[in-house]
Amino acid sequence: MADVSEIQAGATQKRRTDWLFVVGVSIVSLVVVLAAIGPAISPYDPTVSTPTVSMPPPPLAQWPSLFWGVLTGSVEQTPHWFGTDSSGFDIFSRVISAPRIDLTIALAANGLSLLLGVFLGLIAGYFRNIGTEVMMRTSDVLQSFPVFISAMILVALAGRSTTNIVIALALLYTPIYVRLTRSEVLSQKTRGYVEAARALGNSELIIALRHVLPNSMAPALIQSSVTIGFAILLTAGLSFVGAGVRPPTPEWGLMISTGATQIVLGEWWPSLFPGIAISATVFGFAVLGNALERRYAG
Amino acid sequence: MLVKAGTAKEARVEGRSPVIEARNLAVRYVTATGVVTPVRDLTLTVHEREVVGLVGDAGSGKSTAALALMGVVRPPGQIASGSVMFGGRDLLGLDEDALRAIRGNEIGIIVQNPRSSLNPMLRIGRQIANVYGAHNQATSREGWDKAVDMLRMVGINDPERRVGAYAHELSGGMAQRALIAMALSSSPRLLIADEPTSGLDVTIQAQFLDEMWQTVQATGSAILLISQDLGVIANYCDRVVVLHDGAIVEDRPVGEFFADPQHPYSRSILALQKAASEADAVAKRSDGEREKLIEIRDLAKNFPIRGSKKVVQAVENLSMTIGRGETVGLVGESGSGKTTVGRCLLRLEEPTAGQIEYGGTDISAIARSGMKRFRSKLQIVFQDPYDSLNPRWSVGQVLREPLNLHTSLSTAEKTARIGELLELVGLSPDIVSAKPRDLGASTLQRVNIARAIATDPEFIVLDEPTSVLAPAAIDGLVTLLRALQAELGLSYLFISHDLTTVKYLCDRVAVMYLGQVVETGTVDQVFNAPLHPYSRSLLDSHLFPDPTDRRVDRPDREQLEGEIPSPVDLPKGCYLAGRCPHALERCRAEPQMLHDMGDQRTARCWRVAEGDLEEAGR
């Protein structure tokens, strides 16, 4: 009697709205939607320049009337909401088109490193031997380099292409997953159900894959959200220093980089809007990761 | 005898003033879904020099009730109604400062899990002194001296040195004593002990409860002892209060309670004890003409210590045979190596030496991969029912695994077999899709048993399968194990430290101490007339739920000194010599052999073999 109602009370408390979770999910969904349809709904082609160069965004006060005008068709040319840059690209179109490339790189890199890292982590944790210990120490050494420098060097060596960026990021994020999965595997493999599976006559490989692996993935999956956010930041950073995607691909880091030279001339808008976009995205993924961790790992 | 014990107790209570009187106490929690009342209408009196046992299942409100007696409720709870008279005042009417002066000073509390109740950052002497100083005007020097006195009083050797120890430097038993020293430092009039011995080994538990009982008798305070262990209740309490669903359903002297429980719930928790005493009447099938199923010869297991050439000797030269359809009990305290034996038998642990013969094969010598064909015949049930089930798998998946591994049944046949297995262990087939987190411990342990019997094994290692279950659930499980044995002809190796269950379930028993078997024999032989000093002490320390033969009433106790030594640097002679009251010079010098005592009994003690030690009849 008492037990049941106590459990129910606990359950309702858990269901109380977690606002950070809502914020995280909203931002992440927006980014995902833009990645899907951003280029299709952008008012201008993000890779074709317009005749108007370095045009500031319209003052905020005019936005409602301009917006109304676009809706009713009384304004014949769609305004440059975020202005144009020194090459005449429409910044708004580029900002909403960029998630496609940024998110693709981040998702692909994260997916690759998740696969590789969870697999290696399982091996390193379950079949602990000299070989796996050497692997762990190697990944410690790799992790001790600043991620950004490593990424730059890898891309510089392999050449500037989207595939190479994905591979470089994947390599850099793998050790995180290896470490997370390994420590979870180490604690799971001493559990009774592993022993029971052994007593039933399962082979070690089957126990590792069917019993230990599914119970050891939660930390890595939760970390994914945070890693995707940082992968977007790193992609942008690489573009900023010229080691990322090539112009005129719409990409937030690249936009900040090309806009940066204009800031001294008072042209703040080419860099500001993509900057806000990156910050919000990284924030959204990080918050979502935290909320997931609270829910499922705590 | 029974009547006499009952009247004696009543006489003792008569003419004594009550220490604490709770009337219609209720505690409630207001939550989003409604009001929960874990304690409703608690009326309870504890007299001077009286030990009152509070019994009830997990979640019956025992701990909540105990805290409420001190005016403490965990938030967001509140005391809904009632009064608690203590020293002429209603505690519930007092303000926080006045209450705080009473708590720890006039009412002491000892909680479960001694280690987590001690501050790891403070020396234990400082902690005791702090508690003492909070209620008495004492300088820190006086507090420290008081701590030394208290530690000496609760039986800690060398208190001057121990007083400076940190919590992690104390063993579980010592930490528990430090806690009781803390609780008793300001001579409280009432001591509330909430499962004070859960997790302690029987010999340590007995030492501890003896000390608590004696201290209280000497200082004239009262104890409210909360426990699920009927043995503890029967041996130390004067009165039993049964709490069920937040209300008291029975409140009677201990003798009457055990002889004639009134409430159905009380009867259900006493059922196992009843069954165990009836089991005495059932002739044990120890005829020695059984077909041999498993023979263990000179089994040994060492664990190397990292960064050292030393080894932990978990099992040493153990020989044993288990007959078809027989249940052999393996008893001993934690660290005696009994679990390692069970794990070695199934090659979950690689034996260091020795042979294990099963069906004409030495299964300790074959390659690990070759074990698979024996796995369906040799099974194991583990201690923790929740931990031994994959948390992501439903009951159906769990039971399907052994069938997939060892049978070639069709999917439909497997499904049918799963239903059959669930029925065999007394569960409804409806739970096939339930996950472990949805089920209770006793149900989960039945699922574990169903998994173990899925492939028609001949032999099952039962590694403390009842240790995490509530008394009523233990009863059901043990009955189930016996029924399965009768139906399927299983042989069991029953590993346990719960002698009550062993007595009920086993035909023969082996007592282990520090990796060695010190005595073997039939259950009747060992339980009624133990030979080896360790078995005697173990049986004497074990608290059988029988109020007619209370430990506190027994004049001479066979008590070992100190605690189990570390299994790393074992002495040259008898391992027990350092603790044994009968030890002589020869015991310390010579390693002990297992002597054949005739009548299929063995004992590892030369004095027993030579008849030096008269049989300690129980």
mmCIF file of N, CA, C and O in Angstrom, chain B residues 398-436:
data_model
loop_
_atom_site.group_PDB
_atom_site.id
_atom_site.type_symbol
_atom_site.label_atom_id
_atom_site.label_comp_id
_atom_site.label_asym_id
_atom_site.label_seq_id
_atom_site.Cartn_x
_atom_site.Cartn_y
_atom_site.Cartn_z
ATOM 1 N N VAL B 398 15.186 -13.876 -20.729
ATOM 2 C CA VAL B 398 16.117 -14.503 -19.796
ATOM 3 C C VAL B 398 15.970 -16.019 -19.843
ATOM 4 O O VAL B 398 16.946 -16.759 -19.910
ATOM 5 N N LEU B 399 14.715 -16.484 -19.835
ATOM 6 C CA LEU B 399 14.481 -17.928 -19.794
ATOM 7 C C LEU B 399 14.727 -18.593 -21.145
ATOM 8 O O LEU B 399 14.996 -19.782 -21.229
ATOM 9 N N ARG B 400 14.635 -17.798 -22.208
ATOM 10 C CA ARG B 400 14.851 -18.357 -23.538
ATOM 11 C C ARG B 400 16.333 -18.630 -23.795
ATOM 12 O O ARG B 400 16.691 -19.528 -24.560
ATOM 13 N N GLU B 401 17.192 -17.858 -23.107
ATOM 14 C CA GLU B 401 18.632 -17.976 -23.385
ATOM 15 C C GLU B 401 19.165 -19.400 -23.170
ATOM 16 O O GLU B 401 19.798 -19.952 -24.076
ATOM 17 N N PRO B 402 18.922 -20.015 -22.000
ATOM 18 C CA PRO B 402 19.446 -21.379 -21.832
ATOM 19 C C PRO B 402 18.855 -22.358 -22.842
ATOM 20 O O PRO B 402 19.540 -23.276 -23.282
ATOM 21 N N LEU B 403 17.585 -22.125 -23.225
ATOM 22 C CA LEU B 403 16.963 -23.034 -24.190
ATOM 23 C C LEU B 403 17.625 -22.883 -25.553
ATOM 24 O O LEU B 403 17.854 -23.867 -26.262
ATOM 25 N N ASN B 404 17.946 -21.643 -25.924
ATOM 26 C CA ASN B 404 18.649 -21.418 -27.184
ATOM 27 C C ASN B 404 20.017 -22.081 -27.187
ATOM 28 O O ASN B 404 20.474 -22.590 -28.201
ATOM 29 N N LEU B 405 20.672 -22.038 -26.026
ATOM 30 C CA LEU B 405 22.042 -22.537 -25.972
ATOM 31 C C LEU B 405 22.114 -24.055 -25.961
ATOM 32 O O LEU B 405 23.042 -24.630 -26.504
ATOM 33 N N HIS B 406 21.170 -24.687 -25.309
ATOM 34 C CA HIS B 406 21.356 -26.119 -25.055
ATOM 35 C C HIS B 406 20.291 -27.017 -25.651
ATOM 36 O O HIS B 406 20.362 -28.224 -25.492
ATOM 37 N N THR B 407 19.263 -26.468 -26.259
ATOM 38 C CA THR B 407 18.242 -27.344 -26.812
ATOM 39 C C THR B 407 18.002 -26.993 -28.277
ATOM 40 O O THR B 407 18.410 -25.929 -28.751
ATOM 41 N N SER B 408 17.342 -27.880 -28.980
ATOM 42 C CA SER B 408 17.029 -27.594 -30.382
ATOM 43 C C SER B 408 15.518 -27.522 -30.564
ATOM 44 O O SER B 408 14.982 -27.938 -31.564
ATOM 45 N N LEU B 409 14.850 -26.994 -29.539
ATOM 46 C CA LEU B 409 13.396 -26.877 -29.609
ATOM 47 C C LEU B 409 13.013 -25.805 -30.621
ATOM 48 O O LEU B 409 13.798 -24.904 -30.916
ATOM 49 N N SER B 410 11.793 -25.905 -31.151
ATOM 50 C CA SER B 410 11.288 -24.851 -32.029
ATOM 51 C C SER B 410 10.858 -23.667 -31.172
ATOM 52 O O SER B 410 10.730 -23.782 -29.950
ATOM 53 N N THR B 411 10.666 -22.527 -31.835
ATOM 54 C CA THR B 411 10.306 -21.322 -31.095
ATOM 55 C C THR B 411 9.057 -21.543 -30.258
ATOM 56 O O THR B 411 8.987 -21.133 -29.101
ATOM 57 N N ALA B 412 8.053 -22.212 -30.852
ATOM 58 C CA ALA B 412 6.804 -22.441 -30.127
ATOM 59 C C ALA B 412 7.034 -23.345 -28.920
ATOM 60 O O ALA B 412 6.490 -23.115 -27.836
ATOM 61 N N GLU B 413 7.873 -24.354 -29.116
ATOM 62 C CA GLU B 413 8.158 -25.264 -28.007
ATOM 63 C C GLU B 413 8.878 -24.536 -26.873
ATOM 64 O O GLU B 413 8.632 -24.790 -25.699
ATOM 65 N N LYS B 414 9.783 -23.627 -27.259
ATOM 66 C CA LYS B 414 10.497 -22.863 -26.236
ATOM 67 C C LYS B 414 9.526 -22.000 -25.441
ATOM 68 O O LYS B 414 9.612 -21.922 -24.219
ATOM 69 N N THR B 415 8.606 -21.358 -26.163
ATOM 70 C CA THR B 415 7.628 -20.530 -25.478
ATOM 71 C C THR B 415 6.824 -21.359 -24.485
ATOM 72 O O THR B 415 6.581 -20.938 -23.346
ATOM 73 N N ALA B 416 6.438 -22.557 -24.919
ATOM 74 C CA ALA B 416 5.676 -23.434 -24.036
ATOM 75 C C ALA B 416 6.517 -23.812 -22.822
ATOM 76 O O ALA B 416 6.032 -23.821 -21.682
ATOM 77 N N ARG B 417 7.785 -24.102 -23.068
ATOM 78 C CA ARG B 417 8.683 -24.502 -21.982
ATOM 79 C C ARG B 417 8.857 -23.348 -20.988
ATOM 80 O O ARG B 417 8.925 -23.584 -19.775
ATOM 81 N N ILE B 418 8.909 -22.113 -21.482
ATOM 82 C CA ILE B 418 9.064 -20.958 -20.591
ATOM 83 C C ILE B 418 7.872 -20.875 -19.642
ATOM 84 O O ILE B 418 8.020 -20.676 -18.438
ATOM 85 N N GLY B 419 6.657 -21.071 -20.213
ATOM 86 C CA GLY B 419 5.471 -21.051 -19.369
ATOM 87 C C GLY B 419 5.518 -22.145 -18.315
ATOM 88 O O GLY B 419 5.195 -21.935 -17.140
ATOM 89 N N GLU B 420 5.995 -23.303 -18.749
ATOM 90 C CA GLU B 420 6.100 -24.456 -17.859
ATOM 91 C C GLU B 420 7.086 -24.166 -16.716
ATOM 92 O O GLU B 420 6.815 -24.461 -15.546
ATOM 93 N N LEU B 421 8.226 -23.546 -17.078
ATOM 94 C CA LEU B 421 9.247 -23.232 -16.074
ATOM 95 C C LEU B 421 8.710 -22.258 -15.033
ATOM 96 O O LEU B 421 8.896 -22.427 -13.833
ATOM 97 N N LEU B 422 8.000 -21.223 -15.527
ATOM 98 C CA LEU B 422 7.454 -20.228 -14.606
ATOM 99 C C LEU B 422 6.472 -20.892 -13.650
ATOM 100 O O LEU B 422 6.437 -20.582 -12.465
ATOM 101 N N GLU B 423 5.695 -21.815 -14.190
ATOM 102 C CA GLU B 423 4.743 -22.513 -13.355
ATOM 103 C C GLU B 423 5.459 -23.356 -12.294
ATOM 104 O O GLU B 423 5.062 -23.391 -11.139
ATOM 105 N N LEU B 424 6.550 -24.005 -12.725
ATOM 106 C CA LEU B 424 7.328 -24.834 -11.804
ATOM 107 C C LEU B 424 7.827 -24.039 -10.590
ATOM 108 O O LEU B 424 7.871 -24.545 -9.479
ATOM 109 N N VAL B 425 8.233 -22.796 -10.827
ATOM 110 C CA VAL B 425 8.774 -22.008 -9.718
ATOM 111 C C VAL B 425 7.686 -21.167 -9.054
ATOM 112 O O VAL B 425 7.987 -20.271 -8.262
ATOM 113 N N GLY B 426 6.444 -21.445 -9.410
ATOM 114 C CA GLY B 426 5.349 -20.791 -8.713
ATOM 115 C C GLY B 426 5.086 -19.362 -9.142
ATOM 116 O O GLY B 426 4.634 -18.546 -8.352
ATOM 117 N N LEU B 427 5.379 -19.052 -10.405
ATOM 118 C CA LEU B 427 5.102 -17.700 -10.899
ATOM 119 C C LEU B 427 4.043 -17.770 -11.993
ATOM 120 O O LEU B 427 3.869 -18.805 -12.634
ATOM 121 N N SER B 428 3.374 -16.642 -12.191
ATOM 122 C CA SER B 428 2.367 -16.580 -13.227
ATOM 123 C C SER B 428 3.052 -16.383 -14.576
ATOM 124 O O SER B 428 3.982 -15.589 -14.695
ATOM 125 N N PRO B 429 2.585 -17.092 -15.631
ATOM 126 C CA PRO B 429 3.182 -16.915 -16.958
ATOM 127 C C PRO B 429 3.003 -15.494 -17.504
ATOM 128 O O PRO B 429 3.643 -15.133 -18.474
ATOM 129 N N ASP B 430 2.163 -14.710 -16.858
ATOM 130 C CA ASP B 430 1.927 -13.343 -17.335
ATOM 131 C C ASP B 430 3.156 -12.454 -17.232
ATOM 132 O O ASP B 430 3.218 -11.397 -17.842
ATOM 133 N N ILE B 431 4.135 -12.859 -16.425
ATOM 134 C CA ILE B 431 5.258 -11.940 -16.211
ATOM 135 C C ILE B 431 6.349 -12.086 -17.274
ATOM 136 O O ILE B 431 7.382 -11.453 -17.159
ATOM 137 N N VAL B 432 6.116 -12.891 -18.321
ATOM 138 C CA VAL B 432 7.186 -13.093 -19.310
ATOM 139 C C VAL B 432 7.697 -11.790 -19.907
ATOM 140 O O VAL B 432 8.865 -11.681 -20.255
ATOM 141 N N SER B 433 6.826 -10.793 -20.029
ATOM 142 C CA SER B 433 7.298 -9.574 -20.682
ATOM 143 C C SER B 433 7.784 -8.539 -19.679
ATOM 144 O O SER B 433 8.196 -7.455 -20.063
ATOM 145 N N ALA B 434 7.742 -8.864 -18.383
ATOM 146 C CA ALA B 434 8.196 -7.901 -17.378
ATOM 147 C C ALA B 434 9.714 -7.835 -17.353
ATOM 148 O O ALA B 434 10.403 -8.812 -17.622
ATOM 149 N N LYS B 435 10.230 -6.651 -17.049
ATOM 150 C CA LYS B 435 11.679 -6.466 -16.910
ATOM 151 C C LYS B 435 12.034 -6.595 -15.423
ATOM 152 O O LYS B 435 11.184 -6.342 -14.554
ATOM 153 N N PRO B 436 13.290 -6.929 -15.111
ATOM 154 C CA PRO B 436 13.666 -7.116 -13.707
ATOM 155 C C PRO B 436 13.278 -5.948 -12.799
ATOM 156 O O PRO B 436 12.865 -6.159 -11.666
#
